[in-house]
PDB file of C-alpha atoms in Angstrom:
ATOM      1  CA  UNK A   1     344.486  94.266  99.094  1.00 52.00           C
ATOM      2  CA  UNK A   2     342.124  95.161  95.771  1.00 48.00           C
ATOM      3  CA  UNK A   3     341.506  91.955  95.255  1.00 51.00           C
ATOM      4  CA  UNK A   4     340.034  91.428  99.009  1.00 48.00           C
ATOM      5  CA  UNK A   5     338.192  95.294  98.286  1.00 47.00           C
ATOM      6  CA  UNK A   6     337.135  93.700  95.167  1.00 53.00           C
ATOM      7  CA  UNK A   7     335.753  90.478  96.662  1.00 48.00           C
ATOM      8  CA  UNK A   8     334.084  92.406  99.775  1.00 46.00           C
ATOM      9  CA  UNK A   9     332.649  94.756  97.195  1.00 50.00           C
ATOM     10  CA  UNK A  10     330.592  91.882  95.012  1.00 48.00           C
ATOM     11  CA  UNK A  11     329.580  90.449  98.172  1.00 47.00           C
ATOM     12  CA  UNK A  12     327.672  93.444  99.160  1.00 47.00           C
ATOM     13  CA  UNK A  13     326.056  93.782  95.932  1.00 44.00           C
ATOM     14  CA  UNK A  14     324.725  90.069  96.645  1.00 43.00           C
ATOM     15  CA  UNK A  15     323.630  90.977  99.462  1.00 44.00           C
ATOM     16  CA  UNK A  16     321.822  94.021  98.651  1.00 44.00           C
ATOM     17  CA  UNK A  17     320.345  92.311  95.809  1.00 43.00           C
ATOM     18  CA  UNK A  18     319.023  89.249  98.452  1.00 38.00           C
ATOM     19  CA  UNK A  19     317.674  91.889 100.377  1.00 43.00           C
ATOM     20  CA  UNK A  20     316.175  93.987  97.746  1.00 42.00           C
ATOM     21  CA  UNK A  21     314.250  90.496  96.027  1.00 36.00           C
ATOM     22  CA  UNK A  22     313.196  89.814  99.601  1.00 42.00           C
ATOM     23  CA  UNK A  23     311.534  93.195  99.966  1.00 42.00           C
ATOM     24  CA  UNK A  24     309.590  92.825  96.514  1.00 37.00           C
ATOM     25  CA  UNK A  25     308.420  89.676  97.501  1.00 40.00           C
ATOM     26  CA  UNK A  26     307.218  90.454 100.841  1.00 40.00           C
ATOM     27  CA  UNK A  27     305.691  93.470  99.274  1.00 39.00           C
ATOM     28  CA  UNK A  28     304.177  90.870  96.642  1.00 35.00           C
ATOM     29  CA  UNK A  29     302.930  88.919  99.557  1.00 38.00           C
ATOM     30  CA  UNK A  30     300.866  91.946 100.872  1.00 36.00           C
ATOM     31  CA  UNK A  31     299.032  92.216  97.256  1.00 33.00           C
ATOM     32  CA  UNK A  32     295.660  91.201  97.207  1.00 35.00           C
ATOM     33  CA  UNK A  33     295.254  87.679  96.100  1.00 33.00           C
ATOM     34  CA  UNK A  34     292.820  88.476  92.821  1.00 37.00           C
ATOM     35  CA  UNK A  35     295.907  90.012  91.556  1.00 31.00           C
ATOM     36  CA  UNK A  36     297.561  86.665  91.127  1.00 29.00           C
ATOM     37  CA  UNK A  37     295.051  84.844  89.801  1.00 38.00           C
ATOM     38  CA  UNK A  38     293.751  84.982  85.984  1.00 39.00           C
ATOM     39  CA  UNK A  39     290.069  84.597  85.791  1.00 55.00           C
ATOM     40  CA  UNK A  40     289.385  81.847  83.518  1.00 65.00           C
ATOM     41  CA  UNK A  41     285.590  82.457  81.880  1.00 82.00           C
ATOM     42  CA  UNK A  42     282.887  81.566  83.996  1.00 89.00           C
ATOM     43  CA  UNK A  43     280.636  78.748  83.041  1.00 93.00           C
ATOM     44  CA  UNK A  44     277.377  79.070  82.508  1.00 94.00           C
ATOM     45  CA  UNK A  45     276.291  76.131  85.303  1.00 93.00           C
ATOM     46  CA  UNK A  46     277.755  78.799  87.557  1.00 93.00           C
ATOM     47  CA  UNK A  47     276.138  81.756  86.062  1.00 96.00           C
ATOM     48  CA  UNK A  48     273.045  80.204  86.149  1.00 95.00           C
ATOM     49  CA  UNK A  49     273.468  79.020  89.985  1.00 93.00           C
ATOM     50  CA  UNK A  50     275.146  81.948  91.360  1.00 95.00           C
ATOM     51  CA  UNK A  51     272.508  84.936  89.391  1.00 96.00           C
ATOM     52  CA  UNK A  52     269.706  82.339  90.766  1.00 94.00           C
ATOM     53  CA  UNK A  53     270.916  82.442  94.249  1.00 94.00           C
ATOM     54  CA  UNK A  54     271.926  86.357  94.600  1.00 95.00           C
ATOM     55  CA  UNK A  55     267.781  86.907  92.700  1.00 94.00           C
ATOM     56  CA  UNK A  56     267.059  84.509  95.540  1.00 93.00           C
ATOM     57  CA  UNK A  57     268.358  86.609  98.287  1.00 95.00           C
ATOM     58  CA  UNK A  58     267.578  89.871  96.777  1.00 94.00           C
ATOM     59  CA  UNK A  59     263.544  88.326  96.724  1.00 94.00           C
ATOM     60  CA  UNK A  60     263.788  87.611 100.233  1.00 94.00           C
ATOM     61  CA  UNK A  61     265.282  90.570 101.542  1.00 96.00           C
ATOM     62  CA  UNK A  62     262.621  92.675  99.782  1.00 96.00           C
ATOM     63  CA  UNK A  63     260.154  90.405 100.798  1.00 95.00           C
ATOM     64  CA  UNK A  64     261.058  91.682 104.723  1.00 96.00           C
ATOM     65  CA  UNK A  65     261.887  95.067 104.068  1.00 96.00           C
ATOM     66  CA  UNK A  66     258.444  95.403 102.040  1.00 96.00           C
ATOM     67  CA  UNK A  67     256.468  93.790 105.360  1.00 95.00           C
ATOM     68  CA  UNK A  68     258.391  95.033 107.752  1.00 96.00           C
ATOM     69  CA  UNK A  69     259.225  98.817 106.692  1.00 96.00           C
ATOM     70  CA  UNK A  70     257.482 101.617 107.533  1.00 96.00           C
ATOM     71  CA  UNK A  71     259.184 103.911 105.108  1.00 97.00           C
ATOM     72  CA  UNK A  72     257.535 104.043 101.866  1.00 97.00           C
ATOM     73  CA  UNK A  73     260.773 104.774  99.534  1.00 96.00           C
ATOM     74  CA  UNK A  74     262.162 101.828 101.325  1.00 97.00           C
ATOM     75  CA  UNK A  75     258.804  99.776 100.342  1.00 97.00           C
ATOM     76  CA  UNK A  76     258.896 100.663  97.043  1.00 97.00           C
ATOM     77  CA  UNK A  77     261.895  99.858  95.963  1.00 97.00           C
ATOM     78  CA  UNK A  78     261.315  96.495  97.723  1.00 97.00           C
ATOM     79  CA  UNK A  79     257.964  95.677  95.888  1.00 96.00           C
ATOM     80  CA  UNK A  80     260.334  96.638  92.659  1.00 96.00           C
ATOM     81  CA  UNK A  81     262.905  94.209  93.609  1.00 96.00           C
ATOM     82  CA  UNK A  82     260.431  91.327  93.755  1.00 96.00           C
ATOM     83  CA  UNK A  83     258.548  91.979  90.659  1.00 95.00           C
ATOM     84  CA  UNK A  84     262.213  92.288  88.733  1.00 96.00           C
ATOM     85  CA  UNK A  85     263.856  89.613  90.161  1.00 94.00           C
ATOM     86  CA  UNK A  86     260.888  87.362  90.423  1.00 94.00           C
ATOM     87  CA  UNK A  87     260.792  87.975  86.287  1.00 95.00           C
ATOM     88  CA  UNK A  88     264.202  87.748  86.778  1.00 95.00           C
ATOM     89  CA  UNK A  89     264.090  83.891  87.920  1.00 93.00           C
ATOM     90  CA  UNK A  90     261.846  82.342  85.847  1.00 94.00           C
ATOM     91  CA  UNK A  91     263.812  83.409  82.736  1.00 95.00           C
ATOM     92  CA  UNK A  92     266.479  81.643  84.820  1.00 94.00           C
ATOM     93  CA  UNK A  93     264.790  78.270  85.651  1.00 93.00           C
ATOM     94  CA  UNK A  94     264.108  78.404  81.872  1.00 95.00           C
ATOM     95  CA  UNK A  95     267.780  78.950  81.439  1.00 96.00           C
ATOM     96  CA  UNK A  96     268.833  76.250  83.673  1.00 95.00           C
ATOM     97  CA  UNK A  97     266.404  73.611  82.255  1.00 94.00           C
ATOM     98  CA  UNK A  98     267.753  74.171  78.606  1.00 94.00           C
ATOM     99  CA  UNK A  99     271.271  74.363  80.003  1.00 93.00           C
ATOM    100  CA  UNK A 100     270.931  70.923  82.106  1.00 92.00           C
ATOM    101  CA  UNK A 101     271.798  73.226  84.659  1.00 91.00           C
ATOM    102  CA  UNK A 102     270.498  72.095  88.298  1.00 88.00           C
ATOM    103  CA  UNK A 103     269.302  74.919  90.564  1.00 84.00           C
ATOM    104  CA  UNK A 104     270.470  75.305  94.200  1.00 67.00           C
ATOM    105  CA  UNK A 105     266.959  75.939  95.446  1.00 55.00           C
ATOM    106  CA  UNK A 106     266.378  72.696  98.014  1.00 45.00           C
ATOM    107  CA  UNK A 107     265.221  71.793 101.688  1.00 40.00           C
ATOM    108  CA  UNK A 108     267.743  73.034 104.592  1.00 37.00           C
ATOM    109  CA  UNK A 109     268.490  71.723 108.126  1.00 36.00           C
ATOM    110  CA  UNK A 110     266.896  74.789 109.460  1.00 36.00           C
ATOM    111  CA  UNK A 111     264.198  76.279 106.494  1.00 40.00           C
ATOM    112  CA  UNK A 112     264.060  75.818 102.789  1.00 43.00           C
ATOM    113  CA  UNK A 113     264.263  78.055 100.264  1.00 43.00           C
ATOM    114  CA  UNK A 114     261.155  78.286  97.532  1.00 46.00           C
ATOM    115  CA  UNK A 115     261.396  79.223  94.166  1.00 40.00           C
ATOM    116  CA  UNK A 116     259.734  82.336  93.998  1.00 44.00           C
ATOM    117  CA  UNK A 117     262.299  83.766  96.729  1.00 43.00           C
ATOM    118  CA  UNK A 118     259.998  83.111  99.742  1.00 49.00           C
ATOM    119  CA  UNK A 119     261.700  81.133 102.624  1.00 46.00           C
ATOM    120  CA  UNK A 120     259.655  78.696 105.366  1.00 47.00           C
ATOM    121  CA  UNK A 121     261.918  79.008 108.618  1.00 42.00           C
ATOM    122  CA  UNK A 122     260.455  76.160 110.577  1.00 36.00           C
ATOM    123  CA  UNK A 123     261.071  72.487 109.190  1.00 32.00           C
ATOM    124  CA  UNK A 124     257.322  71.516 109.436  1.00 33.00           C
ATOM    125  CA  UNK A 125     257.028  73.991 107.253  1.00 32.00           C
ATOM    126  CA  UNK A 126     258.549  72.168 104.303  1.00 28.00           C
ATOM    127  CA  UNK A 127     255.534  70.087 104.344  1.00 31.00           C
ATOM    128  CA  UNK A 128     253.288  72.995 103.184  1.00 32.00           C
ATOM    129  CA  UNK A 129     252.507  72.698  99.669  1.00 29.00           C
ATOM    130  CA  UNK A 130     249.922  74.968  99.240  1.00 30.00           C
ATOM    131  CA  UNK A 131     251.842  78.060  98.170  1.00 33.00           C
ATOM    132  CA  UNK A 132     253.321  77.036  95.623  1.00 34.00           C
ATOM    133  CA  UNK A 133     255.023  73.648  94.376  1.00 34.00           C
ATOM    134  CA  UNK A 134     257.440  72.668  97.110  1.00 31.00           C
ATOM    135  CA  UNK A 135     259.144  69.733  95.996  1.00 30.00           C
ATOM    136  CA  UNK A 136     262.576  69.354  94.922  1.00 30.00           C
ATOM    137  CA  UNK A 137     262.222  68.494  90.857  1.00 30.00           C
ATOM    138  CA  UNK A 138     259.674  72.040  91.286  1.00 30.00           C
ATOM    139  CA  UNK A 139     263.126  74.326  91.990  1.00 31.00           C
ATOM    140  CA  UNK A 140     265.725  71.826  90.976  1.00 32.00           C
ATOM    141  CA  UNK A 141     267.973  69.486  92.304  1.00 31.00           C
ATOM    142  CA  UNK A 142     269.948  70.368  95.079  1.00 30.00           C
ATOM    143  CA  UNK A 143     273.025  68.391  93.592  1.00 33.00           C
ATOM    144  CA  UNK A 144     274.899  70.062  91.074  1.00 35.00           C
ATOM    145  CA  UNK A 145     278.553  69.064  88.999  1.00 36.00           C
ATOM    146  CA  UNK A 146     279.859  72.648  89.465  1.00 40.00           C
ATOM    147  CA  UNK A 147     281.932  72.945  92.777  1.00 39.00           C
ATOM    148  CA  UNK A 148     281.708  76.006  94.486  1.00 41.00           C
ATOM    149  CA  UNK A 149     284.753  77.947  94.770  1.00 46.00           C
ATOM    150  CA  UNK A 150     285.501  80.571  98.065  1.00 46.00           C
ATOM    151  CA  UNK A 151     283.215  83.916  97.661  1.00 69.00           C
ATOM    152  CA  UNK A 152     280.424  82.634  96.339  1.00 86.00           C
ATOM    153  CA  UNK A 153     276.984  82.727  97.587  1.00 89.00           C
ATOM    154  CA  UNK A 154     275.226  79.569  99.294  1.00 90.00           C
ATOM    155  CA  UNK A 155     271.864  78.582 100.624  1.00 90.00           C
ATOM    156  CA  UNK A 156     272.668  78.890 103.800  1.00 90.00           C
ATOM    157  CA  UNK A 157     274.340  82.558 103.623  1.00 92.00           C
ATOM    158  CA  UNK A 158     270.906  83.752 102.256  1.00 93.00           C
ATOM    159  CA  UNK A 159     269.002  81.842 105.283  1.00 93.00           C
ATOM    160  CA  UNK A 160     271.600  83.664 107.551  1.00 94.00           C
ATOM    161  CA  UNK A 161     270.766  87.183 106.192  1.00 95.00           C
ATOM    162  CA  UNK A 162     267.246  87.310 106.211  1.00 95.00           C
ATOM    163  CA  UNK A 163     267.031  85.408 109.764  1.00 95.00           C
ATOM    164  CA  UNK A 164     269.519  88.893 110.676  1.00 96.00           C
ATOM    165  CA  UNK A 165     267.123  91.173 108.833  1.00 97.00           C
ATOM    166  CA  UNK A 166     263.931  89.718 110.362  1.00 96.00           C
ATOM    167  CA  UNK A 167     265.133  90.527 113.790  1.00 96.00           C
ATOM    168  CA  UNK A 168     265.536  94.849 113.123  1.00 97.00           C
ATOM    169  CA  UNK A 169     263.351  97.534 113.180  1.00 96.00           C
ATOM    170  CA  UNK A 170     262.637 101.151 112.033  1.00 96.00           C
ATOM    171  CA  UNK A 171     265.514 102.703 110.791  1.00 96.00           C
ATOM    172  CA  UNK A 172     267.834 100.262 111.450  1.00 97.00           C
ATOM    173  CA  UNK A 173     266.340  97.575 109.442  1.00 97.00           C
ATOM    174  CA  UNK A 174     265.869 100.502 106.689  1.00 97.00           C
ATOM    175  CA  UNK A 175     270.032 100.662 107.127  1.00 97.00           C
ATOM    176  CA  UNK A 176     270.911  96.860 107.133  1.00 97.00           C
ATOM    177  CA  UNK A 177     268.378  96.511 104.038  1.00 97.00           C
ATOM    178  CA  UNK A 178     269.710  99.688 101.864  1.00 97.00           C
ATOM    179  CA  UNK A 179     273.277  98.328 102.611  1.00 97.00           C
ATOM    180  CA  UNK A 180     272.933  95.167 101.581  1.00 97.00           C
ATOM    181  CA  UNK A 181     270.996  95.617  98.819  1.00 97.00           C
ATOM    182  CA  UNK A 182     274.299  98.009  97.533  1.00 97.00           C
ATOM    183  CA  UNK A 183     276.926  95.755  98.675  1.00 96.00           C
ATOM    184  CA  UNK A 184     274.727  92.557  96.772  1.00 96.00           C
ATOM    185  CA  UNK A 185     274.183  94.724  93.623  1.00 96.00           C
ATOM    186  CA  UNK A 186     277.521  95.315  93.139  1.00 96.00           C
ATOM    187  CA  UNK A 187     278.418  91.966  93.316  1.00 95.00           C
ATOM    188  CA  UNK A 188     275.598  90.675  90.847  1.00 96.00           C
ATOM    189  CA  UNK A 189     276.641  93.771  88.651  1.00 97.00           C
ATOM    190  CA  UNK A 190     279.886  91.853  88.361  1.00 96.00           C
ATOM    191  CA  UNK A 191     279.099  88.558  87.934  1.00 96.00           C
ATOM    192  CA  UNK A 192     276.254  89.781  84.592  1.00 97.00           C
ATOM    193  CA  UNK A 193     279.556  91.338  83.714  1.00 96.00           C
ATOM    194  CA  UNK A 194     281.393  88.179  83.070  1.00 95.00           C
ATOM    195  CA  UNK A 195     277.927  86.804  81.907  1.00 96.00           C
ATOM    196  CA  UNK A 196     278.200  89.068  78.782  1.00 96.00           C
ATOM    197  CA  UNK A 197     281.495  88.428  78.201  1.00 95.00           C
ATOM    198  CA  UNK A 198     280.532  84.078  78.212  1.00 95.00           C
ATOM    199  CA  UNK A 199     280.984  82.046  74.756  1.00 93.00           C
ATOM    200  CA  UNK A 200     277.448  80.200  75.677  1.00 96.00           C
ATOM    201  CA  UNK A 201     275.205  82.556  73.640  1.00 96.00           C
ATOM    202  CA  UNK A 202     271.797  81.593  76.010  1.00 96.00           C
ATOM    203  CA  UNK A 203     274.090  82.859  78.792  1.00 96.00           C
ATOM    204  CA  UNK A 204     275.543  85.998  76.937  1.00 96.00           C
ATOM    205  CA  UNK A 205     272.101  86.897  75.788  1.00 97.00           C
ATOM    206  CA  UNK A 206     270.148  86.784  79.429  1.00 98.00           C
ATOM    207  CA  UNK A 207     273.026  88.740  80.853  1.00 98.00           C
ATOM    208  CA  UNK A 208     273.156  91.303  78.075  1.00 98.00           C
ATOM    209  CA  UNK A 209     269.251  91.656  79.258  1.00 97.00           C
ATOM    210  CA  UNK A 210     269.355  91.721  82.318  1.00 97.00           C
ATOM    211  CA  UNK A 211     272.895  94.145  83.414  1.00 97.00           C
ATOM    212  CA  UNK A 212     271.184  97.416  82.417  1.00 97.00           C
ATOM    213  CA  UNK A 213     268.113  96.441  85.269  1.00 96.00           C
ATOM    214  CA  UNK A 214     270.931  95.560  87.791  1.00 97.00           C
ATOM    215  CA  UNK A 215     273.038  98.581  87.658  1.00 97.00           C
ATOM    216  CA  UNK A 216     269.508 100.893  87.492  1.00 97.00           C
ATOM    217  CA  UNK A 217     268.650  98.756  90.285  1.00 97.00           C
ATOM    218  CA  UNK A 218     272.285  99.993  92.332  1.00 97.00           C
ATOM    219  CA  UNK A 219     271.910 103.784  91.573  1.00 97.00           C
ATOM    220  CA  UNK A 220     268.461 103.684  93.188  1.00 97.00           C
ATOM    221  CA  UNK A 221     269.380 102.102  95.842  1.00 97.00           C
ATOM    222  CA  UNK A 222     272.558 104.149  96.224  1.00 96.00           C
ATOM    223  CA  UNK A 223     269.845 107.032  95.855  1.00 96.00           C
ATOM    224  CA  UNK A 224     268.116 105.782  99.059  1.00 94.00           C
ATOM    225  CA  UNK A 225     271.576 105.655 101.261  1.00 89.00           C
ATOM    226  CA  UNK A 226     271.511 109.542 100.695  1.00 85.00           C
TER     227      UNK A 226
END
């Protein structure tokens, strides 16, 4: 009789202990996915492409909130964004060049994407030359040797959100555009974060420069949502 008590007895404790490591690791399961992964350093081809793109979209936002706003706080801090960033981008081409580093800034299916931040919309419009060089060695090759990994910003997401921002008005375009420009600020706060932190010194030093701008840049913007 103890020795069937005893037997029943480290069978439970099995089974509680089955049921207990299942709980933890459906628990684990419900963890957010950055938790699992270690970020290794981020190069400086990515850097360099990712900053380019997210000064890319931040010019072309402004560039419709500036021309399409009637609120001046809203202009202003749009004409601000494309003097910084535009400064912002040339440092970066300068970056890329010494860094081998080609730039995402090429011809789309539907519009292509300049390198001072300005987008044509219509194809024909890619033959226009007159505003400023439009060929592909002018903004860099569109092929690049860094993949892009899930989360990170494309052409074609920056095409998307100015197309969206084009089509507001009045306050609501004021909204969309003040939104954004927090949600996009955070995110480039982050990435200049892991720029400083980079064993490239060219890379270390232009983030170092440039994170104190960004993160004024977010608290005025922040500001505006008030």
């Amino acid at each position: 009789m103890k020795n069937i008590i005893s037997t029943l007895a480290k069978t439970a404790v099995v089974f509680l202990s089955i049921s207990s490591f299942d709980q933890v690791a459906l628990a684990s399961n419900r963890l957010p996915v950055n938790l699992y992964n270690i970020k290794a350093e981020i190069s400086p081809e990515v850097f360099i492409r990712q900053a380019t793109l997210m000064g890319m979209k931040e010019l072309q936002l402004s560039g419709v909130a500036n021309e399409q706003s009637t609120d001046a706080k809203i202009k202003a801090y749009a004409k601000m964004m494309i003097t910084d960033h535009s400064k912002a981008n040339e440092e970066l081409k300068i970056l890329a060049k010494a860094k081998g580093v080609s730039l995402p800034m090429g011809k789309l299916e539907v519009g292509t994407l300049r390198s001072d931040g300005r987008v044509d919309s219509a194809p024909e419009n890619m033959k226009d030359t007159t505003r400023n060089d439009n060929q592909p060695e002018a903004a860099g090759n569109v092929k690049t040797n860094a993949p892009l990994t899930s989360g990170e910003l494309t052409e074609a997401d920056i095409l998307k959100s100015v197309d969206e921002l084009k089509k507001l008005k009045g306050a609501s375009l004021d909204q969309s555009y003040v939104s954004t420009m927090i949600a996009d600020h955070q995110k480039a706060v982050a990435l200049f974060e892991e720029g400083t932190k980079s064993t490239d010194a060219a890379t270390r030093k232009f983030a170092s420069k440039q994170l104190p701008k960004l993160k004024a840049h977010l608290k005025h913007v922040m500001a505006l949502s008030k």
